[in-house]
Amino acid sequence: MFLGFLDELRAAGIPASLKEHLVLLEALDREVVERTPEAFYYLARTTYVKDEGLLDRFDQVFAKVFRGISTSYGTQSADIPEDWLKAVAQKYLTPEEMAKIESLGSWDEIMETLKQRLAEQEGRHQGGSKWIGTGGTSPYGNSGYNPEGVRIGGESTHKRALKVWEGREFRNLDNTRELGTRNIKIALRRLRRFAREGAAEELDLDATIAGTAKQGWLDVHMRPERHNAVKLLLFLDIGGSMDPFVRLCEELFSAATSEFKNLEFFYFHNCVYEGVWKDNRRRFTERTPTWDVLHKFGHDYKLVFVGDASMSPYEITHPGGSVEHMNEEAGAVWMHRLTNTYPAAVWLNPVPEEQWGYSQSVRIMRELMNDRMYPLTLAGLDGAMRELSRKH
């Protein structure tokens, strides 16, 4: 079993060596962890994975070997039942029908009405316009349509919910994506600023030749190693409406991790609030307070947000507007704090620029960024790097 696990790790591109395999076996033999599946998972991950960008790939291999779940790199695909792919009683409306459906009003009115419906409703509903259910025009439920509502379970269809009540699992980005990464690296190099700091450990050939010619004997000159001095903070929107752009974001993530020595990254969802995280598996239990980020990393860091900025406007403008928790302060407050702390800041948006005008939340976020939002294209990256390179 374990040799098959090793072979699958290698097939997935994780550099697992025989030495690491023997270390794992020795650890199991000496019972350094409890004999539980979860303890074994963390022991194996610690032994084999040396790069955070490979965590998601390791999870896929672990699931395939020990749970029998096929993954994207396997040769056989799993059959998915049709009722998993389509919501029950999915309702499709014409644009004219959608225009006739009115929103309940403000944020407070929508949430107060939801409380009343939860107290009054006694059973399951579908296809209606009032109760919590599926496939209708009610503001509450899933798989239907309403200009503004609260999605409870199910899959997002029209991306119009202002709050979502469900358990959500997001996966970490894979920084080994190489397709298209080369061009992104070239665009990112505009930001690279080299400096020589530290001990003199590199031979300065020109100075040595000049000194030897001048002195008449061998006059060796040394200099500090030349390295990239740019410091980068990368904030990545993950999950929900960002799912179609995962591959593009992985290419950017891969390029950034290879181009910048001083890179720190964090995940957020839709808008930055009081907490961000490093691992999407532990996103609710191992969060980093945003205040800690502001206090730990200096003003000389360049700040880059990556996200589609597509959300309910309430998520930016209102306390409690987050789709996942009751945030005490509005997202706009945290955006002001971040951009004031890090003057060199840009937002990269994977949505085509010609579509930005149709989203109120994109317009609000562009205003908060002082119009420093750029499309996630090579031309957009070039413009963003020019912005970050200028003096602030």
GROMACS .gro file of C-alpha atoms in nm:
model
  392
    1MET     CA    1   0.000   0.000   0.000
    2PHE     CA    2   0.269   0.251   0.099
    3LEU     CA    3   0.481   0.180  -0.209
    4GLY     CA    4   0.175   0.249  -0.422
    5PHE     CA    5   0.129   0.575  -0.229
    6LEU     CA    6   0.489   0.671  -0.309
    7ASP     CA    7   0.438   0.594  -0.679
    8GLU     CA    8   0.120   0.805  -0.691
    9LEU     CA    9   0.295   1.099  -0.526
   10ARG     CA   10   0.571   1.087  -0.786
   11ALA     CA   11   0.317   1.051  -1.070
   12ALA     CA   12   0.144   1.366  -0.944
   13GLY     CA   13   0.468   1.563  -0.956
   14ILE     CA   14   0.546   1.563  -0.583
   15PRO     CA   15   0.921   1.498  -0.537
   16ALA     CA   16   0.893   1.212  -0.288
   17SER     CA   17   1.222   1.028  -0.234
   18LEU     CA   18   1.290   0.679  -0.100
   19LYS     CA   19   1.462   0.837   0.202
   20GLU     CA   20   1.144   1.024   0.294
   21HIS     CA   21   0.947   0.703   0.248
   22LEU     CA   22   1.178   0.522   0.494
   23VAL     CA   23   1.143   0.810   0.741
   24LEU     CA   24   0.764   0.771   0.726
   25LEU     CA   25   0.786   0.396   0.785
   26GLU     CA   26   1.025   0.448   1.077
   27ALA     CA   27   0.793   0.706   1.232
   28LEU     CA   28   0.502   0.463   1.204
   29ASP     CA   29   0.711   0.182   1.351
   30ARG     CA   30   0.804   0.396   1.651
   31GLU     CA   31   0.444   0.515   1.691
   32VAL     CA   32   0.531   0.885   1.699
   33VAL     CA   33   0.165   0.964   1.621
   34GLU     CA   34  -0.166   0.816   1.725
   35ARG     CA   35  -0.306   0.535   1.513
   36THR     CA   36  -0.579   0.741   1.352
   37PRO     CA   37  -0.634   0.834   0.984
   38GLU     CA   38  -0.605   1.206   1.060
   39ALA     CA   39  -0.276   1.166   1.247
   40PHE     CA   40  -0.135   0.954   0.964
   41TYR     CA   41  -0.245   1.216   0.709
   42TYR     CA   42  -0.057   1.495   0.885
   43LEU     CA   43   0.250   1.276   0.940
   44ALA     CA   44   0.263   1.182   0.570
   45ARG     CA   45   0.204   1.541   0.459
   46THR     CA   46   0.481   1.669   0.687
   47THR     CA   47   0.719   1.402   0.557
   48TYR     CA   48   0.659   1.438   0.184
   49VAL     CA   49   0.547   1.797   0.121
   50LYS     CA   50   0.812   2.070   0.137
   51ASP     CA   51   0.624   2.332  -0.064
   52GLU     CA   52   0.290   2.487   0.039
   53GLY     CA   53   0.190   2.503  -0.325
   54LEU     CA   54   0.179   2.120  -0.337
   55LEU     CA   55  -0.061   2.075  -0.045
   56ASP     CA   56  -0.371   2.048  -0.264
   57ARG     CA   57  -0.200   1.800  -0.495
   58PHE     CA   58  -0.099   1.589  -0.194
   59ASP     CA   59  -0.460   1.592  -0.072
   60GLN     CA   60  -0.578   1.458  -0.408
   61VAL     CA   61  -0.325   1.175  -0.402
   62PHE     CA   62  -0.405   1.088  -0.041
   63ALA     CA   63  -0.777   1.076  -0.121
   64LYS     CA   64  -0.716   0.858  -0.427
   65VAL     CA   65  -0.493   0.605  -0.250
   66PHE     CA   66  -0.670   0.579   0.084
   67ARG     CA   67  -1.030   0.660  -0.007
   68GLY     CA   68  -1.050   0.540  -0.367
   69ILE     CA   69  -1.143   0.881  -0.513
   70SER     CA   70  -1.020   0.952  -0.866
   71THR     CA   71  -0.860   1.291  -0.933
   72SER     CA   72  -0.795   1.514  -1.231
   73TYR     CA   73  -0.455   1.361  -1.307
   74GLY     CA   74  -0.589   1.003  -1.306
   75THR     CA   75  -0.664   0.810  -1.624
   76GLN     CA   76  -1.021   0.715  -1.530
   77SER     CA   77  -1.297   0.958  -1.446
   78ALA     CA   78  -1.565   0.891  -1.188
   79ASP     CA   79  -1.931   0.874  -1.289
   80ILE     CA   80  -2.122   1.159  -1.127
   81PRO     CA   81  -2.498   1.114  -1.082
   82GLU     CA   82  -2.702   1.358  -1.286
   83ASP     CA   83  -2.888   1.485  -0.978
   84TRP     CA   84  -2.550   1.600  -0.839
   85LEU     CA   85  -2.497   1.821  -1.139
   86LYS     CA   86  -2.841   1.983  -1.153
   87ALA     CA   87  -3.033   2.139  -0.868
   88VAL     CA   88  -3.383   2.006  -0.813
   89ALA     CA   89  -3.646   2.209  -1.001
   90GLN     CA   90  -3.391   2.446  -1.153
   91LYS     CA   91  -3.579   2.754  -1.271
   92TYR     CA   92  -3.468   2.948  -1.579
   93LEU     CA   93  -3.623   3.289  -1.636
   94THR     CA   94  -3.609   3.524  -1.929
   95PRO     CA   95  -3.457   3.873  -1.876
   96GLU     CA   96  -3.809   4.019  -1.893
   97GLU     CA   97  -3.930   3.786  -1.617
   98MET     CA   98  -3.627   3.870  -1.403
   99ALA     CA   99  -3.698   4.244  -1.439
  100LYS     CA  100  -4.047   4.193  -1.293
  101ILE     CA  101  -3.912   4.037  -0.973
  102GLU     CA  102  -3.841   4.309  -0.720
  103SER     CA  103  -3.590   4.306  -0.437
  104LEU     CA  104  -3.722   4.321  -0.080
  105GLY     CA  105  -3.525   4.640  -0.019
  106SER     CA  106  -3.241   4.717   0.219
  107TRP     CA  107  -3.004   4.482   0.401
  108ASP     CA  108  -3.195   4.517   0.731
  109GLU     CA  109  -3.531   4.447   0.564
  110ILE     CA  110  -3.401   4.133   0.391
  111MET     CA  111  -3.247   3.988   0.711
  112GLU     CA  112  -3.552   4.075   0.923
  113THR     CA  113  -3.785   3.905   0.672
  114LEU     CA  114  -3.562   3.596   0.674
  115LYS     CA  115  -3.599   3.569   1.052
  116GLN     CA  116  -3.979   3.580   1.015
  117ARG     CA  117  -3.983   3.315   0.738
  118LEU     CA  118  -3.762   3.081   0.945
  119ALA     CA  119  -4.006   3.112   1.234
  120GLU     CA  120  -4.319   3.059   1.021
  121GLN     CA  121  -4.213   2.791   0.769
  122GLU     CA  122  -4.297   2.431   0.860
  123GLY     CA  123  -4.194   2.226   0.556
  124ARG     CA  124  -4.001   2.207   0.230
  125HIS     CA  125  -4.101   2.431  -0.064
  126GLN     CA  126  -3.994   2.455  -0.424
  127GLY     CA  127  -4.081   2.684  -0.713
  128GLY     CA  128  -4.248   2.950  -0.501
  129SER     CA  129  -4.197   3.321  -0.447
  130LYS     CA  130  -4.217   3.350  -0.068
  131TRP     CA  131  -4.090   3.053   0.137
  132ILE     CA  132  -3.737   2.919   0.172
  133GLY     CA  133  -3.691   2.658  -0.100
  134THR     CA  134  -3.551   2.571  -0.442
  135GLY     CA  135  -3.619   2.676  -0.800
  136GLY     CA  136  -3.841   2.974  -0.732
  137THR     CA  137  -3.823   3.353  -0.712
  138SER     CA  138  -3.813   3.378  -0.333
  139PRO     CA  139  -3.521   3.577  -0.187
  140TYR     CA  140  -3.433   3.272   0.028
  141GLY     CA  141  -3.311   2.930  -0.088
  142ASN     CA  142  -3.118   2.817  -0.395
  143SER     CA  143  -3.143   2.733  -0.768
  144GLY     CA  144  -3.392   3.009  -0.843
  145TYR     CA  145  -3.366   3.381  -0.914
  146ASN     CA  146  -3.403   3.699  -0.712
  147PRO     CA  147  -3.217   4.031  -0.758
  148GLU     CA  148  -3.097   4.017  -0.396
  149GLY     CA  149  -3.132   3.730  -0.157
  150VAL     CA  150  -2.978   3.482   0.084
  151ARG     CA  151  -2.861   3.155  -0.073
  152ILE     CA  152  -2.916   2.864   0.167
  153GLY     CA  153  -2.728   2.559   0.043
  154GLY     CA  154  -2.715   2.451  -0.321
  155GLU     CA  155  -2.501   2.595  -0.600
  156SER     CA  156  -2.480   2.957  -0.711
  157THR     CA  157  -2.654   3.016  -1.046
  158HIS     CA  158  -2.688   3.391  -1.100
  159LYS     CA  159  -2.418   3.515  -0.851
  160ARG     CA  160  -2.670   3.756  -0.693
  161ALA     CA  161  -2.684   3.637  -0.329
  162LEU     CA  162  -2.586   3.894  -0.069
  163LYS     CA  163  -2.529   3.625   0.197
  164VAL     CA  164  -2.465   3.250   0.179
  165TRP     CA  165  -2.553   3.001   0.451
  166GLU     CA  166  -2.368   2.675   0.393
  167GLY     CA  167  -2.048   2.490   0.474
  168ARG     CA  168  -1.790   2.573   0.206
  169GLU     CA  169  -1.463   2.405   0.117
  170PHE     CA  170  -1.199   2.597  -0.081
  171ARG     CA  171  -0.873   2.446  -0.202
  172ASN     CA  172  -0.525   2.593  -0.193
  173LEU     CA  173  -0.366   2.720  -0.513
  174ASP     CA  174  -0.103   2.505  -0.683
  175ASN     CA  175   0.211   2.711  -0.754
  176THR     CA  176   0.351   2.451  -0.995
  177ARG     CA  177   0.118   2.547  -1.281
  178GLU     CA  178   0.346   2.622  -1.575
  179LEU     CA  179   0.110   2.669  -1.872
  180GLY     CA  180   0.125   3.040  -1.952
  181THR     CA  181   0.340   3.112  -1.648
  182ARG     CA  182   0.645   3.216  -1.848
  183ASN     CA  183   0.477   3.524  -1.995
  184ILE     CA  184   0.348   3.623  -1.651
  185LYS     CA  185   0.701   3.596  -1.511
  186ILE     CA  186   0.826   3.833  -1.781
  187ALA     CA  187   0.559   4.087  -1.687
  188LEU     CA  188   0.638   4.056  -1.316
  189ARG     CA  189   1.008   4.119  -1.374
  190ARG     CA  190   0.931   4.486  -1.433
  191LEU     CA  191   0.880   4.511  -1.057
  192ARG     CA  192   1.206   4.344  -0.962
  193ARG     CA  193   1.455   4.585  -0.807
  194PHE     CA  194   1.795   4.436  -0.739
  195ALA     CA  195   2.017   4.547  -0.452
  196ARG     CA  196   2.342   4.433  -0.296
  197GLU     CA  197   2.324   4.383   0.077
  198GLY     CA  198   2.496   4.162   0.334
  199ALA     CA  199   2.840   4.004   0.345
  200ALA     CA  200   3.084   4.041   0.054
  201GLU     CA  201   3.088   3.683  -0.077
  202GLU     CA  202   3.086   3.733  -0.456
  203LEU     CA  203   3.394   3.808  -0.667
  204ASP     CA  204   3.382   4.155  -0.826
  205LEU     CA  205   3.573   4.073  -1.144
  206ASP     CA  206   3.583   4.427  -1.289
  207ALA     CA  207   3.707   4.581  -0.964
  208THR     CA  208   3.964   4.303  -0.924
  209ILE     CA  209   4.105   4.362  -1.274
  210ALA     CA  210   4.116   4.739  -1.223
  211GLY     CA  211   4.277   4.707  -0.881
  212THR     CA  212   4.537   4.456  -1.000
  213ALA     CA  213   4.632   4.678  -1.296
  214LYS     CA  214   4.663   4.980  -1.070
  215GLN     CA  215   4.854   4.816  -0.782
  216GLY     CA  216   5.080   4.587  -0.981
  217TRP     CA  217   4.984   4.279  -0.779
  218LEU     CA  218   4.674   4.063  -0.741
  219ASP     CA  219   4.416   4.287  -0.573
  220VAL     CA  220   4.103   4.079  -0.511
  221HIS     CA  221   3.774   4.266  -0.457
  222MET     CA  222   3.458   4.103  -0.323
  223ARG     CA  223   3.098   4.229  -0.317
  224PRO     CA  224   2.764   4.123  -0.163
  225GLU     CA  225   2.547   3.892  -0.369
  226ARG     CA  226   2.293   4.061  -0.594
  227HIS     CA  227   1.936   3.965  -0.509
  228ASN     CA  228   1.577   4.082  -0.552
  229ALA     CA  229   1.499   4.338  -0.282
  230VAL     CA  230   1.127   4.385  -0.361
  231LYS     CA  231   0.890   4.277  -0.082
  232LEU     CA  232   0.546   4.162  -0.195
  233LEU     CA  233   0.220   4.096  -0.007
  234LEU     CA  234  -0.020   3.889  -0.218
  235PHE     CA  235  -0.388   3.865  -0.117
  236LEU     CA  236  -0.583   3.602  -0.315
  237ASP     CA  237  -0.962   3.580  -0.333
  238ILE     CA  238  -1.059   3.214  -0.326
  239GLY     CA  239  -1.381   3.019  -0.382
  240GLY     CA  240  -1.730   3.109  -0.504
  241SER     CA  241  -1.728   3.325  -0.817
  242MET     CA  242  -1.347   3.287  -0.836
  243ASP     CA  243  -1.370   2.914  -0.916
  244PRO     CA  244  -1.365   2.967  -1.298
  245PHE     CA  245  -1.037   3.159  -1.260
  246VAL     CA  246  -0.847   2.908  -1.044
  247ARG     CA  247  -0.611   2.803  -1.323
  248LEU     CA  248  -0.525   3.162  -1.416
  249CYS     CA  249  -0.462   3.249  -1.050
  250GLU     CA  250  -0.243   2.940  -1.011
  251GLU     CA  251  -0.029   3.058  -1.302
  252LEU     CA  252   0.009   3.399  -1.138
  253PHE     CA  253   0.082   3.240  -0.799
  254SER     CA  254   0.345   3.010  -0.950
  255ALA     CA  255   0.514   3.298  -1.132
  256ALA     CA  256   0.512   3.524  -0.826
  257THR     CA  257   0.661   3.261  -0.594
  258SER     CA  258   0.949   3.200  -0.836
  259GLU     CA  259   1.019   3.569  -0.911
  260PHE     CA  260   1.007   3.720  -0.562
  261LYS     CA  261   1.225   3.605  -0.275
  262ASN     CA  262   1.040   3.819  -0.018
  263LEU     CA  263   0.682   3.708  -0.086
  264GLU     CA  264   0.403   3.662   0.168
  265PHE     CA  265   0.057   3.546   0.060
  266PHE     CA  266  -0.283   3.521   0.228
  267TYR     CA  267  -0.628   3.407   0.120
  268PHE     CA  268  -0.956   3.594   0.164
  269HIS     CA  269  -1.308   3.554   0.026
  270ASN     CA  270  -1.474   3.839  -0.168
  271CYS     CA  271  -1.345   4.118   0.058
  272VAL     CA  272  -1.077   4.142   0.326
  273TYR     CA  273  -1.214   4.163   0.681
  274GLU     CA  274  -1.059   4.115   1.024
  275GLY     CA  275  -0.898   3.780   0.939
  276VAL     CA  276  -0.713   3.614   0.651
  277TRP     CA  277  -0.565   3.265   0.622
  278LYS     CA  278  -0.283   3.058   0.474
  279ASP     CA  279  -0.450   2.717   0.440
  280ASN     CA  280  -0.804   2.677   0.306
  281ARG     CA  281  -0.845   2.348   0.491
  282ARG     CA  282  -0.802   2.537   0.820
  283ARG     CA  283  -0.959   2.864   0.711
  284PHE     CA  284  -1.200   2.880   1.007
  285THR     CA  285  -0.962   2.755   1.278
  286GLU     CA  286  -0.622   2.898   1.184
  287ARG     CA  287  -0.682   3.256   1.076
  288THR     CA  288  -0.430   3.538   1.087
  289PRO     CA  289  -0.574   3.863   1.224
  290THR     CA  290  -0.547   4.135   0.962
  291TRP     CA  291  -0.414   4.366   1.233
  292ASP     CA  292  -0.118   4.127   1.274
  293VAL     CA  293  -0.043   4.155   0.902
  294LEU     CA  294  -0.052   4.535   0.922
  295HIS     CA  295   0.184   4.537   1.221
  296LYS     CA  296   0.423   4.265   1.105
  297PHE     CA  297   0.500   4.372   0.748
  298GLY     CA  298   0.649   4.717   0.690
  299HIS     CA  299   0.528   5.000   0.470
  300ASP     CA  300   0.787   4.911   0.206
  301TYR     CA  301   0.589   4.601   0.102
  302LYS     CA  302   0.403   4.614  -0.229
  303LEU     CA  303   0.041   4.505  -0.191
  304VAL     CA  304  -0.139   4.307  -0.464
  305PHE     CA  305  -0.502   4.193  -0.440
  306VAL     CA  306  -0.624   3.926  -0.683
  307GLY     CA  307  -1.000   3.883  -0.713
  308ASP     CA  308  -1.306   3.945  -0.929
  309ALA     CA  309  -1.456   4.194  -0.676
  310SER     CA  310  -1.795   4.041  -0.768
  311MET     CA  311  -2.017   4.030  -0.460
  312SER     CA  312  -2.309   4.198  -0.297
  313PRO     CA  313  -2.228   4.567  -0.233
  314TYR     CA  314  -2.330   4.508   0.130
  315GLU     CA  315  -2.019   4.292   0.173
  316ILE     CA  316  -1.809   4.604   0.123
  317THR     CA  317  -2.023   4.877   0.272
  318HIS     CA  318  -2.204   4.722   0.572
  319PRO     CA  319  -2.100   4.561   0.902
  320GLY     CA  320  -2.239   4.206   0.898
  321GLY     CA  321  -2.239   4.206   0.518
  322SER     CA  322  -1.996   3.916   0.480
  323VAL     CA  323  -2.147   3.604   0.324
  324GLU     CA  324  -1.977   3.380   0.579
  325HIS     CA  325  -1.971   3.551   0.917
  326MET     CA  326  -2.094   3.857   1.105
  327ASN     CA  327  -1.812   4.105   1.049
  328GLU     CA  328  -1.814   4.385   1.304
  329GLU     CA  329  -1.660   4.635   1.064
  330ALA     CA  330  -1.739   4.689   0.697
  331GLY     CA  331  -1.497   4.561   0.434
  332ALA     CA  332  -1.437   4.918   0.315
  333VAL     CA  333  -1.286   5.000   0.656
  334TRP     CA  334  -1.027   4.724   0.619
  335MET     CA  335  -0.953   4.820   0.260
  336HIS     CA  336  -0.878   5.177   0.375
  337ARG     CA  337  -0.645   5.047   0.645
  338LEU     CA  338  -0.455   4.824   0.405
  339THR     CA  339  -0.414   5.082   0.130
  340ASN     CA  340  -0.312   5.351   0.382
  341THR     CA  341  -0.051   5.120   0.536
  342TYR     CA  342   0.083   5.007   0.197
  343PRO     CA  343   0.072   5.303  -0.045
  344ALA     CA  344   0.200   5.088  -0.334
  345ALA     CA  345  -0.110   4.874  -0.391
  346VAL     CA  346  -0.301   4.739  -0.693
  347TRP     CA  347  -0.597   4.508  -0.757
  348LEU     CA  348  -0.579   4.246  -1.036
  349ASN     CA  349  -0.920   4.142  -1.169
  350PRO     CA  350  -0.957   3.824  -1.384
  351VAL     CA  351  -1.295   3.942  -1.519
  352PRO     CA  352  -1.265   4.112  -1.863
  353GLU     CA  353  -1.241   4.489  -1.819
  354GLU     CA  354  -1.535   4.560  -2.050
  355GLN     CA  355  -1.763   4.381  -1.798
  356TRP     CA  356  -1.661   4.581  -1.491
  357GLY     CA  357  -1.921   4.851  -1.548
  358TYR     CA  358  -2.207   4.604  -1.496
  359SER     CA  359  -2.110   4.527  -1.135
  360GLN     CA  360  -2.177   4.775  -0.857
  361SER     CA  361  -1.930   4.600  -0.625
  362VAL     CA  362  -1.651   4.632  -0.884
  363ARG     CA  363  -1.719   5.003  -0.913
  364ILE     CA  364  -1.705   5.043  -0.534
  365MET     CA  365  -1.380   4.848  -0.508
  366ARG     CA  366  -1.221   5.053  -0.788
  367GLU     CA  367  -1.305   5.368  -0.593
  368LEU     CA  368  -1.151   5.222  -0.275
  369MET     CA  369  -0.837   5.138  -0.475
  370ASN     CA  370  -0.823   5.491  -0.624
  371ASP     CA  371  -0.881   5.340  -0.968
  372ARG     CA  372  -0.575   5.113  -0.935
  373MET     CA  373  -0.760   4.806  -1.061
  374TYR     CA  374  -0.610   4.625  -1.360
  375PRO     CA  375  -0.730   4.327  -1.568
  376LEU     CA  376  -0.545   4.002  -1.510
  377THR     CA  377  -0.392   4.003  -1.858
  378LEU     CA  378  -0.033   4.056  -1.971
  379ALA     CA  379  -0.113   4.418  -2.057
  380GLY     CA  380  -0.290   4.462  -1.723
  381LEU     CA  381   0.001   4.307  -1.536
  382ASP     CA  382   0.240   4.539  -1.713
  383GLY     CA  383   0.033   4.841  -1.610
  384ALA     CA  384   0.007   4.717  -1.251
  385MET     CA  385   0.382   4.663  -1.226
  386ARG     CA  386   0.441   5.018  -1.358
  387GLU     CA  387   0.209   5.149  -1.087
  388LEU     CA  388   0.386   4.955  -0.811
  389SER     CA  389   0.729   5.061  -0.939
  390ARG     CA  390   0.667   5.434  -0.923
  391LYS     CA  391   0.752   5.630  -0.608
  392HIS     CA  392   0.469   5.680  -0.358
   0.00000   0.00000   0.00000
